[in-house]
Short mmCIF file of C-alpha atoms and ligand atoms in Angstrom, two decimals:
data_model
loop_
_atom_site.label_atom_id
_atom_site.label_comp_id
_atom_site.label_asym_id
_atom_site.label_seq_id
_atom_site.Cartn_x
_atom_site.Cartn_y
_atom_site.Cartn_z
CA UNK A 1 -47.30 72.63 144.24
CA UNK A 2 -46.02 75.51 142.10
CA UNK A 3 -44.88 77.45 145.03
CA UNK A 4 -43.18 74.24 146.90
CA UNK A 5 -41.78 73.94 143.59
CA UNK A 6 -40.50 77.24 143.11
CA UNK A 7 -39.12 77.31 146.72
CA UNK A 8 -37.30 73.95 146.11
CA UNK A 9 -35.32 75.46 143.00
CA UNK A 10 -34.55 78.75 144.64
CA UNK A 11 -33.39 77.44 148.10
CA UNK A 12 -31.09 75.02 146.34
CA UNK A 13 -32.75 71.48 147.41
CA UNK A 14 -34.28 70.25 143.78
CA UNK A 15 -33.52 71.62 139.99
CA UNK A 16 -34.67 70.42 136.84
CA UNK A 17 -32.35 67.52 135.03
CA UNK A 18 -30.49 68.62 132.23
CA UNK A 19 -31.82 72.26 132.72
CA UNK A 20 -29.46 73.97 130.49
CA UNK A 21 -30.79 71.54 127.57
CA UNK A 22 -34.29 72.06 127.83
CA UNK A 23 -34.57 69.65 131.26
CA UNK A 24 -35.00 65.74 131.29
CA UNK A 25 -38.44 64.62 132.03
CA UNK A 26 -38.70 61.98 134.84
CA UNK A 27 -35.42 63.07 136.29
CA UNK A 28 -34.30 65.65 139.03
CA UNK A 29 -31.10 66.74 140.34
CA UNK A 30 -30.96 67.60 144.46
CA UNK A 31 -29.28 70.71 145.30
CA UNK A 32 -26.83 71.10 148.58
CA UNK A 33 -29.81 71.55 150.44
CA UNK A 34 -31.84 68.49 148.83
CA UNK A 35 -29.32 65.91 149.06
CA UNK A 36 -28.26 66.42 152.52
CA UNK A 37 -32.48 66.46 153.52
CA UNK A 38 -32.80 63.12 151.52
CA UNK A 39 -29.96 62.08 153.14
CA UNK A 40 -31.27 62.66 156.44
CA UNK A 41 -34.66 60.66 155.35
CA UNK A 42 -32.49 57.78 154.76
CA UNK A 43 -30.70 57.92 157.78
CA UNK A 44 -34.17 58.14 159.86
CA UNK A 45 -35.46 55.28 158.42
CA UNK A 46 -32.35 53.30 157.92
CA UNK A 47 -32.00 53.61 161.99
CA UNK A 48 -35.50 52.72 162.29
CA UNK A 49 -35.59 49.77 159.98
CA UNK A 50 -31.74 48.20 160.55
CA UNK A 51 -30.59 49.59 163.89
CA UNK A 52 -33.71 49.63 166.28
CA UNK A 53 -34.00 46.39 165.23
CA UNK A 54 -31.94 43.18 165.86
CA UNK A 55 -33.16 40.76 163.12
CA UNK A 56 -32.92 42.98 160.86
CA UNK A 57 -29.49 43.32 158.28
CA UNK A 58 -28.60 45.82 155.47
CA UNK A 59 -27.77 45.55 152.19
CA UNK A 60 -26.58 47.47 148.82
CA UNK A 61 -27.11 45.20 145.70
CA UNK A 62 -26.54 46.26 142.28
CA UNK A 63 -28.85 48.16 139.73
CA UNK A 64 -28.11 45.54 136.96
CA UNK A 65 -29.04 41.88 138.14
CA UNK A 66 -29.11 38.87 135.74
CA UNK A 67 -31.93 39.51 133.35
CA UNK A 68 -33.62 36.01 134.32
CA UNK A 69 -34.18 37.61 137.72
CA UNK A 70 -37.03 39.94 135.83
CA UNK A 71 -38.36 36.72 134.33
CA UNK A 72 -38.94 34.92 137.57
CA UNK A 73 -39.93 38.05 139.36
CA UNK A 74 -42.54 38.69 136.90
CA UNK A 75 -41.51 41.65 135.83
CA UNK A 76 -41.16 40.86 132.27
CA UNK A 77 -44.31 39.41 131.36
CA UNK A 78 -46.79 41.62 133.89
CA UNK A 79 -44.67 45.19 135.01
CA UNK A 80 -47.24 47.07 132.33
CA UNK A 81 -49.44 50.15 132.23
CA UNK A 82 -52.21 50.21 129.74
CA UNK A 83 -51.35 52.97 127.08
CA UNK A 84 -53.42 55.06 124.64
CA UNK A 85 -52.29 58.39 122.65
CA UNK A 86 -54.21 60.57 121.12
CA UNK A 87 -53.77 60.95 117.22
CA UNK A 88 -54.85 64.54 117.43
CA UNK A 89 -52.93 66.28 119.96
CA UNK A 90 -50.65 63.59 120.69
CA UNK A 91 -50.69 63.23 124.46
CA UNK A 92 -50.08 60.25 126.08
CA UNK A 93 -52.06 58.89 128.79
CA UNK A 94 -52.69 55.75 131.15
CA UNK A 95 -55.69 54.07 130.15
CA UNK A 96 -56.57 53.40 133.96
CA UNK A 97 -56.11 57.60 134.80
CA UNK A 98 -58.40 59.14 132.35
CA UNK A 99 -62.63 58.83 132.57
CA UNK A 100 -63.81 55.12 131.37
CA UNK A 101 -66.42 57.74 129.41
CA UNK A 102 -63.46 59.47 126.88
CA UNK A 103 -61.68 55.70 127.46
CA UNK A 104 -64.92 53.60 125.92
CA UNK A 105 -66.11 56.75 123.57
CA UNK A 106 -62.02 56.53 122.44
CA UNK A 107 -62.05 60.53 122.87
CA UNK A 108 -59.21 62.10 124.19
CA UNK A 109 -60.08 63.85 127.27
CA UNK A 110 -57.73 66.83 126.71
CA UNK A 111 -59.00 68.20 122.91
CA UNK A 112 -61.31 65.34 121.65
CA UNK A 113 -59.60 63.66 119.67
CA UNK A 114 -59.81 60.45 118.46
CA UNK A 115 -57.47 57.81 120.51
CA UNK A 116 -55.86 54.65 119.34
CA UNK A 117 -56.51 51.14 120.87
CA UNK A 118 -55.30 50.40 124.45
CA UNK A 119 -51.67 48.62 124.31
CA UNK A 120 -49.82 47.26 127.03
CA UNK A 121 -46.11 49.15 127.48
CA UNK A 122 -43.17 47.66 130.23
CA UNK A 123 -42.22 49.68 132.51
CA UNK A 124 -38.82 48.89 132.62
CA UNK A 125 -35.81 50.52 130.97
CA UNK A 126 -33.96 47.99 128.94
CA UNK A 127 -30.49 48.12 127.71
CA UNK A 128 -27.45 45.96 126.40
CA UNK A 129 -24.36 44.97 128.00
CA UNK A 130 -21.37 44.58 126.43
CA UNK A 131 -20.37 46.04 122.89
CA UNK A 132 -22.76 43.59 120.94
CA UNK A 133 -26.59 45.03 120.62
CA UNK A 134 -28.08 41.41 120.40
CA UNK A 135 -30.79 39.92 122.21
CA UNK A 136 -27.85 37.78 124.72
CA UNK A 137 -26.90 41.01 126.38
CA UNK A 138 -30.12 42.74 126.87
CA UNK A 139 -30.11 43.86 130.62
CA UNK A 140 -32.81 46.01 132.39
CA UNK A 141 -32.27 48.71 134.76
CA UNK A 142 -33.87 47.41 138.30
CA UNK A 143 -37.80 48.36 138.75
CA UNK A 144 -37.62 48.01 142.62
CA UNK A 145 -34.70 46.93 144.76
CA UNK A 146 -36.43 43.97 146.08
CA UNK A 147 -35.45 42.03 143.67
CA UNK A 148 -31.75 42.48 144.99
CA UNK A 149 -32.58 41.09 148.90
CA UNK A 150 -34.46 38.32 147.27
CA UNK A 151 -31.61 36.36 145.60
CA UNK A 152 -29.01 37.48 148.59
CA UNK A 153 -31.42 35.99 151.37
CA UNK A 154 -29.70 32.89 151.27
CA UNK A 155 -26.51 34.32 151.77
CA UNK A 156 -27.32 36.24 154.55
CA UNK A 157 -28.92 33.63 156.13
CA UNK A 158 -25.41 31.91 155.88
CA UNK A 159 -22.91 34.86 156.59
CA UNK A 160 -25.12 36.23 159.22
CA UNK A 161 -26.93 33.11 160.82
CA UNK A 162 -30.41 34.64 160.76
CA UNK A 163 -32.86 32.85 161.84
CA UNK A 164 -36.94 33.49 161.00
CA UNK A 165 -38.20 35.97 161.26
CA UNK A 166 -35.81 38.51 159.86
CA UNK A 167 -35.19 41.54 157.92
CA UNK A 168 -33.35 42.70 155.26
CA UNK A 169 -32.72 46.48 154.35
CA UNK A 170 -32.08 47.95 151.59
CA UNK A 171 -32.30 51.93 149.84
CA UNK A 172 -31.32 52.47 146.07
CA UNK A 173 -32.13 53.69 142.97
CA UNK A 174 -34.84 51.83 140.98
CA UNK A 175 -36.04 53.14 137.39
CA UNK A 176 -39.12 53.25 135.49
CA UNK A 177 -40.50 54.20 132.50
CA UNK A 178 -43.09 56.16 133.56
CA UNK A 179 -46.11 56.99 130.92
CA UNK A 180 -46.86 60.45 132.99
CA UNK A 181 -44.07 62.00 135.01
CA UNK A 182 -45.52 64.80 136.08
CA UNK A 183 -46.37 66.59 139.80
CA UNK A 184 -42.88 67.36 140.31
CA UNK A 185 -40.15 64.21 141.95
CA UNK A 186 -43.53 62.55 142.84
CA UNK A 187 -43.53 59.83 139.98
CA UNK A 188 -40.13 60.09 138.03
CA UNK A 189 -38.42 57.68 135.90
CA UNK A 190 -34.94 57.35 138.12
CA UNK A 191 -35.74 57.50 141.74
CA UNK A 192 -34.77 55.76 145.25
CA UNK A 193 -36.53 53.25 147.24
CA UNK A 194 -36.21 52.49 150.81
CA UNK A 195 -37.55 48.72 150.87
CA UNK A 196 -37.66 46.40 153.74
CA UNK A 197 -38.44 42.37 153.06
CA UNK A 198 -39.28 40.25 156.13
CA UNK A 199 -38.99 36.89 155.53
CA UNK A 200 -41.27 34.64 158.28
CA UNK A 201 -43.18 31.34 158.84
CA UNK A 202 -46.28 31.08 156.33
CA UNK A 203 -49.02 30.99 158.50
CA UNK A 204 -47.69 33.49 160.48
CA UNK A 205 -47.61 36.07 157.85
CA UNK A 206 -51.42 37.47 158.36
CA UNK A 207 -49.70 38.79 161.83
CA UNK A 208 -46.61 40.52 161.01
CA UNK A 209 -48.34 42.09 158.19
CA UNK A 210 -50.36 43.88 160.57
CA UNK A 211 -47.44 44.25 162.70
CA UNK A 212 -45.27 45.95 160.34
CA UNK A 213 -48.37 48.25 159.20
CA UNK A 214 -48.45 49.62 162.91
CA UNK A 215 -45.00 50.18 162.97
CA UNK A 216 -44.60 52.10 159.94
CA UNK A 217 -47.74 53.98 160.72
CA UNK A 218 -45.87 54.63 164.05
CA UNK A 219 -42.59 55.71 162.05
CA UNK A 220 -44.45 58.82 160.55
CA UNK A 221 -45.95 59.60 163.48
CA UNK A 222 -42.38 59.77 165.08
CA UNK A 223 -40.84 61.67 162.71
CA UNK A 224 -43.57 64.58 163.41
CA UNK A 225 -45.87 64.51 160.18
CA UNK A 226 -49.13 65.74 160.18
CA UNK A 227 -51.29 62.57 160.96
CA UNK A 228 -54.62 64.20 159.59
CA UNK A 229 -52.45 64.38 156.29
CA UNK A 230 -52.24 60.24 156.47
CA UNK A 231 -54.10 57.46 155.74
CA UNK A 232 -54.51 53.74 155.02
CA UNK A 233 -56.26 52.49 151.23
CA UNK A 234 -55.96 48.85 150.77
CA UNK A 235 -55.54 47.51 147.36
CA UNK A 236 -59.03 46.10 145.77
CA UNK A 237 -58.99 42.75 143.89
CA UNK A 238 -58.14 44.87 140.36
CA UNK A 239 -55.27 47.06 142.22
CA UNK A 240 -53.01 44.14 143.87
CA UNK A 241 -49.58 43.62 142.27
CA UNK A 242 -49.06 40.33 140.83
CA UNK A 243 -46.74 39.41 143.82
CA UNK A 244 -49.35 40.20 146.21
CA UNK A 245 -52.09 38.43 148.98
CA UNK A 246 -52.95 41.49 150.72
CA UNK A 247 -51.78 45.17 150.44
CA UNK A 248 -51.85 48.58 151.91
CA UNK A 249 -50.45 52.11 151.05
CA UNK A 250 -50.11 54.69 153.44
CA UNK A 251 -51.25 58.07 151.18
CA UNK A 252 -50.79 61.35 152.57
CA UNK A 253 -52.62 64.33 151.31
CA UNK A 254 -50.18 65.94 148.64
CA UNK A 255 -51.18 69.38 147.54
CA UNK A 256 -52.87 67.37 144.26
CA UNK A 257 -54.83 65.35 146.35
CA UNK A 258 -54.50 61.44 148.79
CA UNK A 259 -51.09 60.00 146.57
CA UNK A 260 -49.59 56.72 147.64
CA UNK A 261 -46.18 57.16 149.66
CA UNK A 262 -45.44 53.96 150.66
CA UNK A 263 -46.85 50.56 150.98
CA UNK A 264 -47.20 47.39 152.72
CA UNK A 265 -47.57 44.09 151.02
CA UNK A 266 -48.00 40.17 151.80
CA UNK A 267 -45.95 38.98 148.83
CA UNK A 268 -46.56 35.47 150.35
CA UNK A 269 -43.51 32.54 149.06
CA UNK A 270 -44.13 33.85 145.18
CA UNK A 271 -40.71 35.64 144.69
CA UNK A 272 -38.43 33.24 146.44
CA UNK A 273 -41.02 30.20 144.72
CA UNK A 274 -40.44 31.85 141.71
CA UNK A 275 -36.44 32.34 142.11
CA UNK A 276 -36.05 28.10 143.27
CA UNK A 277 -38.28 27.84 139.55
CA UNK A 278 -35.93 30.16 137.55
CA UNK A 279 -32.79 29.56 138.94
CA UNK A 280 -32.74 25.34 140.14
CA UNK A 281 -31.54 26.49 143.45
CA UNK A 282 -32.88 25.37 147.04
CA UNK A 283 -34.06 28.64 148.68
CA UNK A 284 -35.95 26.71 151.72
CA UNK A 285 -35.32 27.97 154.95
CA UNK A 286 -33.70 24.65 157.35
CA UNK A 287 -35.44 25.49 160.89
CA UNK A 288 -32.21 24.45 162.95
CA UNK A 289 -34.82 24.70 165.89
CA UNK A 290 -37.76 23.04 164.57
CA UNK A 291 -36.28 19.00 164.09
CA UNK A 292 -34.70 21.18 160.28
CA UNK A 293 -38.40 21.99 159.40
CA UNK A 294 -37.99 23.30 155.62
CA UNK A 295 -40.16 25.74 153.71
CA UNK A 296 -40.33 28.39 151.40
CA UNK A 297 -40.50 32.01 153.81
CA UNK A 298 -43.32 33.88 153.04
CA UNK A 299 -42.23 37.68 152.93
CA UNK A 300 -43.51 40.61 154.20
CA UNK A 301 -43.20 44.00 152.51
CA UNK A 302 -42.43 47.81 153.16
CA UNK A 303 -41.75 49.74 150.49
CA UNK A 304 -41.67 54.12 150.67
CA UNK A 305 -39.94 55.89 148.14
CA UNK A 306 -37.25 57.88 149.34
CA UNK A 307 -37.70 60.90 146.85
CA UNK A 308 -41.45 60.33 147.21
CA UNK A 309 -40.87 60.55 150.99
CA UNK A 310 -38.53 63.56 150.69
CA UNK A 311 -41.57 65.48 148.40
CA UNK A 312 -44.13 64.47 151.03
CA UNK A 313 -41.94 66.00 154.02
CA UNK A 314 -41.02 69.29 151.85
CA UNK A 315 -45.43 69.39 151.80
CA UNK A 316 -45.68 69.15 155.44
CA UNK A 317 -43.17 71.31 156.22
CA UNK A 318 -44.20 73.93 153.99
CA UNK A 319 -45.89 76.57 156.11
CA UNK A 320 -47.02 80.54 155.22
CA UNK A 321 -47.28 82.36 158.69
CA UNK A 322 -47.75 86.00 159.52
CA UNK A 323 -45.83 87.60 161.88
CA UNK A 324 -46.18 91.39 161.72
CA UNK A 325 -49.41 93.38 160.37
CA UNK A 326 -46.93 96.38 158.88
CA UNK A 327 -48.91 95.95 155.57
CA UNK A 328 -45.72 95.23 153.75
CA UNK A 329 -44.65 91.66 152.06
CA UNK A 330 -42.26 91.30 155.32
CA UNK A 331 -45.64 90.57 156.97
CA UNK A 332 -45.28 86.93 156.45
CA UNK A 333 -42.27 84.48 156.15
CA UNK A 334 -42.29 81.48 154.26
CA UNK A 335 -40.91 78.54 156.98
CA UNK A 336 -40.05 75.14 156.24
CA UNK A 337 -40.92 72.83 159.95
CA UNK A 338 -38.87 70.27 159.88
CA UNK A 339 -38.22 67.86 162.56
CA UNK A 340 -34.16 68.91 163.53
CA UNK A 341 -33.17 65.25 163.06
CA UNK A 342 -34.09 65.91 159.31
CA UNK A 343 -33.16 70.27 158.41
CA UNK A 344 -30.79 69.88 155.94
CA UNK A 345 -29.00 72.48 158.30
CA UNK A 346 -29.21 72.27 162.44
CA UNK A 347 -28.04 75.20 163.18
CA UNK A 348 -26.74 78.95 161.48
CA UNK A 349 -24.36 80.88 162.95
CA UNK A 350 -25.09 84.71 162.22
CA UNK A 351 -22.64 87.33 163.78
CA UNK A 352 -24.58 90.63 164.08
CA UNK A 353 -21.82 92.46 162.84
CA UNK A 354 -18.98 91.66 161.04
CA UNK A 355 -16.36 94.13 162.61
CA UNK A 356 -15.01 94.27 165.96
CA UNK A 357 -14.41 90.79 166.51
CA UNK A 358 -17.83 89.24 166.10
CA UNK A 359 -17.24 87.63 163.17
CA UNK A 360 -13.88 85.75 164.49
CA UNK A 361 -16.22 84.74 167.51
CA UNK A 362 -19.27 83.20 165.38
CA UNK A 363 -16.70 81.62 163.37
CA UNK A 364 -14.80 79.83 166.15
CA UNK A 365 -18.24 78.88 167.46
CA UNK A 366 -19.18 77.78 164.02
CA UNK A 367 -15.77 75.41 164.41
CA UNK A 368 -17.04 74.05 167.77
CA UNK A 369 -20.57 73.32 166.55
CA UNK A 370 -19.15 71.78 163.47
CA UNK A 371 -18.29 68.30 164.91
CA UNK A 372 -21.63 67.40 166.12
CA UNK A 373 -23.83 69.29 163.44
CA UNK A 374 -24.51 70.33 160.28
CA UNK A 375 -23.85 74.01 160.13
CA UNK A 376 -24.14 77.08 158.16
CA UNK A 377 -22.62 80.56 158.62
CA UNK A 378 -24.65 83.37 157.32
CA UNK A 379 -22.63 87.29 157.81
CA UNK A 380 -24.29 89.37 155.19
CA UNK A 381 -27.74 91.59 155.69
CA UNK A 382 -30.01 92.47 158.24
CA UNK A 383 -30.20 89.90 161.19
CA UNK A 384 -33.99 89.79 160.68
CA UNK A 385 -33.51 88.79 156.70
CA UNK A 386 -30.93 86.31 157.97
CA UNK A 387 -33.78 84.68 159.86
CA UNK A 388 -36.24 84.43 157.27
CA UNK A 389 -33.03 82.75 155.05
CA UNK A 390 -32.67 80.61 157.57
CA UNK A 391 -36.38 79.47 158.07
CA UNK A 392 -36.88 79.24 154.51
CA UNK A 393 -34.01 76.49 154.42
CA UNK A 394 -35.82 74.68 157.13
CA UNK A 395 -33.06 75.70 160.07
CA UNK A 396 -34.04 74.65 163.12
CA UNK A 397 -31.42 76.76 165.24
CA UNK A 398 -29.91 80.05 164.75
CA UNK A 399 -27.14 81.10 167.16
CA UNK A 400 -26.50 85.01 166.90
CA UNK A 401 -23.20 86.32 167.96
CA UNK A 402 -23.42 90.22 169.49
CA UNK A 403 -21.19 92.83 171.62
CA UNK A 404 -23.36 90.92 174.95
CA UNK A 405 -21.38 87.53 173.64
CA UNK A 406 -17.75 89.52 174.35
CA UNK A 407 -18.30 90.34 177.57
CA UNK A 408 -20.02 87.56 178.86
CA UNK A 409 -19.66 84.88 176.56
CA UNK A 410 -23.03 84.26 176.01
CA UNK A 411 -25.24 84.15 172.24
CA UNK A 412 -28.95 84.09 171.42
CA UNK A 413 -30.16 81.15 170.54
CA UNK A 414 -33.27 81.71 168.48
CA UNK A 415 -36.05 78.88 167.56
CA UNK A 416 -37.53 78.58 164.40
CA UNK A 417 -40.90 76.75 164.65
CA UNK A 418 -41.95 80.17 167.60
CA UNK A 419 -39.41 82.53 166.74
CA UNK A 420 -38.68 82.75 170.55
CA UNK A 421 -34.93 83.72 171.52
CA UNK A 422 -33.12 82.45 174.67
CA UNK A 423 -29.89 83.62 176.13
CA UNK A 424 -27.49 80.95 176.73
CA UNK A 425 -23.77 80.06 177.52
CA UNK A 426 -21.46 79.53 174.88
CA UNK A 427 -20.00 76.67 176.98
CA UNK A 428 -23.26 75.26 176.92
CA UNK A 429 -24.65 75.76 173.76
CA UNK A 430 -23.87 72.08 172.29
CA UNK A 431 -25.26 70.44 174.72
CA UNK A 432 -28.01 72.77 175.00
CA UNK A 433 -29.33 71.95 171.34
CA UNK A 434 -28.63 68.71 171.76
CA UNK A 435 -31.62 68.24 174.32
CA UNK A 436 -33.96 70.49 172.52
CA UNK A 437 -33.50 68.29 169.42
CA UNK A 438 -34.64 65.60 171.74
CA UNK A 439 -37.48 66.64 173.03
CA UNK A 440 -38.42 68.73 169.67
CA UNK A 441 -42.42 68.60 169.21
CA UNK A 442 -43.86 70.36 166.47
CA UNK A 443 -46.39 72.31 167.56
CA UNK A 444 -47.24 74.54 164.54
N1 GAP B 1 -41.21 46.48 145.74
C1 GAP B 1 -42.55 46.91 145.69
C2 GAP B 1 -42.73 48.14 144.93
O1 GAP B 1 -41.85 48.61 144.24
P1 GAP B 1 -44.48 49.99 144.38
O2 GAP B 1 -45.80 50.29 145.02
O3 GAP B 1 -44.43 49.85 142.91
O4 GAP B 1 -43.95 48.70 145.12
C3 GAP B 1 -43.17 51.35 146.16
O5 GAP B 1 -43.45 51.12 144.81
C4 GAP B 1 -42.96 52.82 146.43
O6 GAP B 1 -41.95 53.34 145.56
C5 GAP B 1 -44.19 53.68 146.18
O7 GAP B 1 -45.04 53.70 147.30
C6 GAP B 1 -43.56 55.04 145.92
O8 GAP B 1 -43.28 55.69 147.15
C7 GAP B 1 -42.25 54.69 145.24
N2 GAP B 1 -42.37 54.82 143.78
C8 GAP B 1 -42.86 53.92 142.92
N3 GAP B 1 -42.80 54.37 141.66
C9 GAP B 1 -42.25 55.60 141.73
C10 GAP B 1 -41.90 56.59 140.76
N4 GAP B 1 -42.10 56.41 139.46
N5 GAP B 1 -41.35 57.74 141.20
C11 GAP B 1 -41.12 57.95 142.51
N6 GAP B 1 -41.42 57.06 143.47
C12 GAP B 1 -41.97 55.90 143.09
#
């Protein structure tokens, strides 16, 4: 983790929060290479989740919602971790993450101290709104964006006549406060969730949560992770979420060990129940179709994190490989595999040489590939060094510009993943990386 850690800072896609203060646990800033990677993870899934599907809408609702949402969601009374601190050394810990053994004995399991009595801490940040600091204005910053699709579903059902089964979309920041933040962006307090909520028959609801665990298994698989790295833990009795019949994460196998990434839950009719307590409103469903059949949906879950998702992909992509046995550090290159639809860059544009004319050239080519992808021009150093920039950043395409390109207005077109170089027309060149992004399979 250090070194993916390390990387991330130097290459530009993660720094600390605050760093010039000292840093801001639970919080991370993405770099010019980070935010257009976690850009491209929401893109990916929002195509796979809104667009590939026709029954199934977007939507972008706001952070602060009406605090009696977090009552009827449960939130207030059960979003909790179990707490204990040691009096000695005064770490913190969750009482579920540290040996039953120091947890019964009340020893902390980091110097032996003695440790006060379990107490039950919300995880959700709380604030006022409005000048006045009284209890009328207290507002909390959203725990999950769920919450957000649950008291628009009847207007979408209205504006967009959706009929069951749908989906609704949504990606946003949620915040919690987190007991441990630590393993890098993999549990912070301010992070982004990509959450879908499909709203169906009860009785069907067994079904399409199977359904929708195949086809987010099948989502990972697509976007090229390793599928050894993957796997399936459902939630015993004493793990489900108060909201929950049945649930599964997918973990993958972070460099600290099998982590949840994303999960998939039968939340059954409790949050829209819940909402018709709290708020007096009808939120049946009318089945137009079924002689105006009414009942509460029952709602299926997927929720990843996005920043979570955009760790996990960093981890897979991460790769050490040695390509020369010179005995010098230039032996190996550090290479980051992405799958081209998600490089934070698709392709570099490297003259060989600046002078005679092969900059102008790689720069009007850099002009042309502009338009259809996200580019990056790269003039200064030794073309192999440029490389090794390049693969470091996760560049899936590097176009070199030399005297050849002149006279017959051709360029290299090198690949990352085998380091194997092609010759090809400039004319062509678009196109050309257009269908290897296409057919792109990792094979390393
Ligand atoms: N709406 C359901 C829900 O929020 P969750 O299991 O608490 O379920 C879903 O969270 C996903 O959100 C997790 O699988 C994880 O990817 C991400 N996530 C949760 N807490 C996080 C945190 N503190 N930091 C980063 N990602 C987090």
């Amino acid at each position: 983790m250090e070194k993916i850690t390390s990387l991330a800072k130097r290459r530009g896609f993660v720094y600390q929060s605050s760093e010039i203060y000292g840093g801001q646990n639970g919080a991370w800033d993405y770099g010019p290479l980070g935010v257009e990677l976690k850009n491209r993870i929401a893109g990916a899934w929002w195509k796979e989740m809104t667009r590939l599907h026709d029954n199934i809408v977007g939507l972008d609702a706001a952070i602060l919602m009406h605090p009696r949402t977090w009552e009827a969601s449960g939130h207030v009374e059960n979003f909790t971790d179990p707490l204990v601190d040691c009096k000695k050394c005064k770490s913190r810990f969750r009482a579920d993450q540290i040996p039953q053994e120091n947890l019964a004995a009340k020893k902390c399991p980091d110097c032996g101290g003695e440790l006060t009595d379990t107490r039950k801490f919300n995880l959700m940040f709380k604030t006022h709104i409005g000048p006045a600091e009284d209890t009328a204005s207290i507002i909390y910053l959203r725990p999950e964006t769920a919450q957000g699709i649950y008291v628009n579903y009847k207007n979408i059902i209205q504006s967009n006549r959706m009929k069951i089964p749908f989906g609704i979309a949504q990606i946003g920041k949620a915040f919690r406060n987190e007991i441990v933040t630590k393993n890098f962006i993999f549990r912070t307090c301010e992070f982004e969730q990509m959450e879908m909520q499909y709203f169906v028959k009860p009785g069907t609801d067994e079904e399409w949560f199977a359904e929708w665990r195949k086809r987010r298994w099948a989502y990972y698989e697509k976007l090229g992770i390793k599928m050894d790295h993957l796997r399936w833990h459902q939630h015993g009795p004493d793990e489900l979420a108060h909201y929950a019949k049945d649930a599964y994460d997918i973990e993958y196998l972070f460099p600290m060990g099998w982590r949840e990434l994303e999960g998939v839950h039968n939340r059954t009719d409790y949050d829209l129940g819940r909402h018709t307590q709290f708020s007096g409103k009808d939120l049946q469903y009318i089945d137009q179709d079924n002689n105006n059949e009414r009942y509460i949906p029952f709602i299926i879950e997927t929720s990843a994190g996005l920043t979570r998702n955009l760790l996990m992909i960093f981890c897979d992509a991460y790769d050490e490989e040695q390509v020369a046995e010179k005995g010098n550090e230039d032996d190996w290159r550090t290479v980051l595999r992405f799958h081209p639809d998600l490089a934070p860059v698709t392709v570099a544009i490297l003259p060989l040489m600046k002078k005679d004319g092969l900059a102008e050239l790689a720069q009007n080519i850099r002009a042309e590939l502009k338009e259809d992808y996200a580019t990056d021009y790269d003039q200064s150093g030794a073309i192999g060094r440029r490389y090794r920039r390049q693969d470091e950043a996760g560049t899936p395409f590097c176009v070199t510009v030399d005297y050849q390109s002149k006279e017959d207005h051709t360029v290299t077109l090198r690949f990352r993943d085998s380091m194997e170089q092609v010759r090809v027309p400039k004319a062509e060149l678009s196109a050309r990386i257009r269908q290897e992004i296409k057919v792109y399979k990792r094979t390393k």
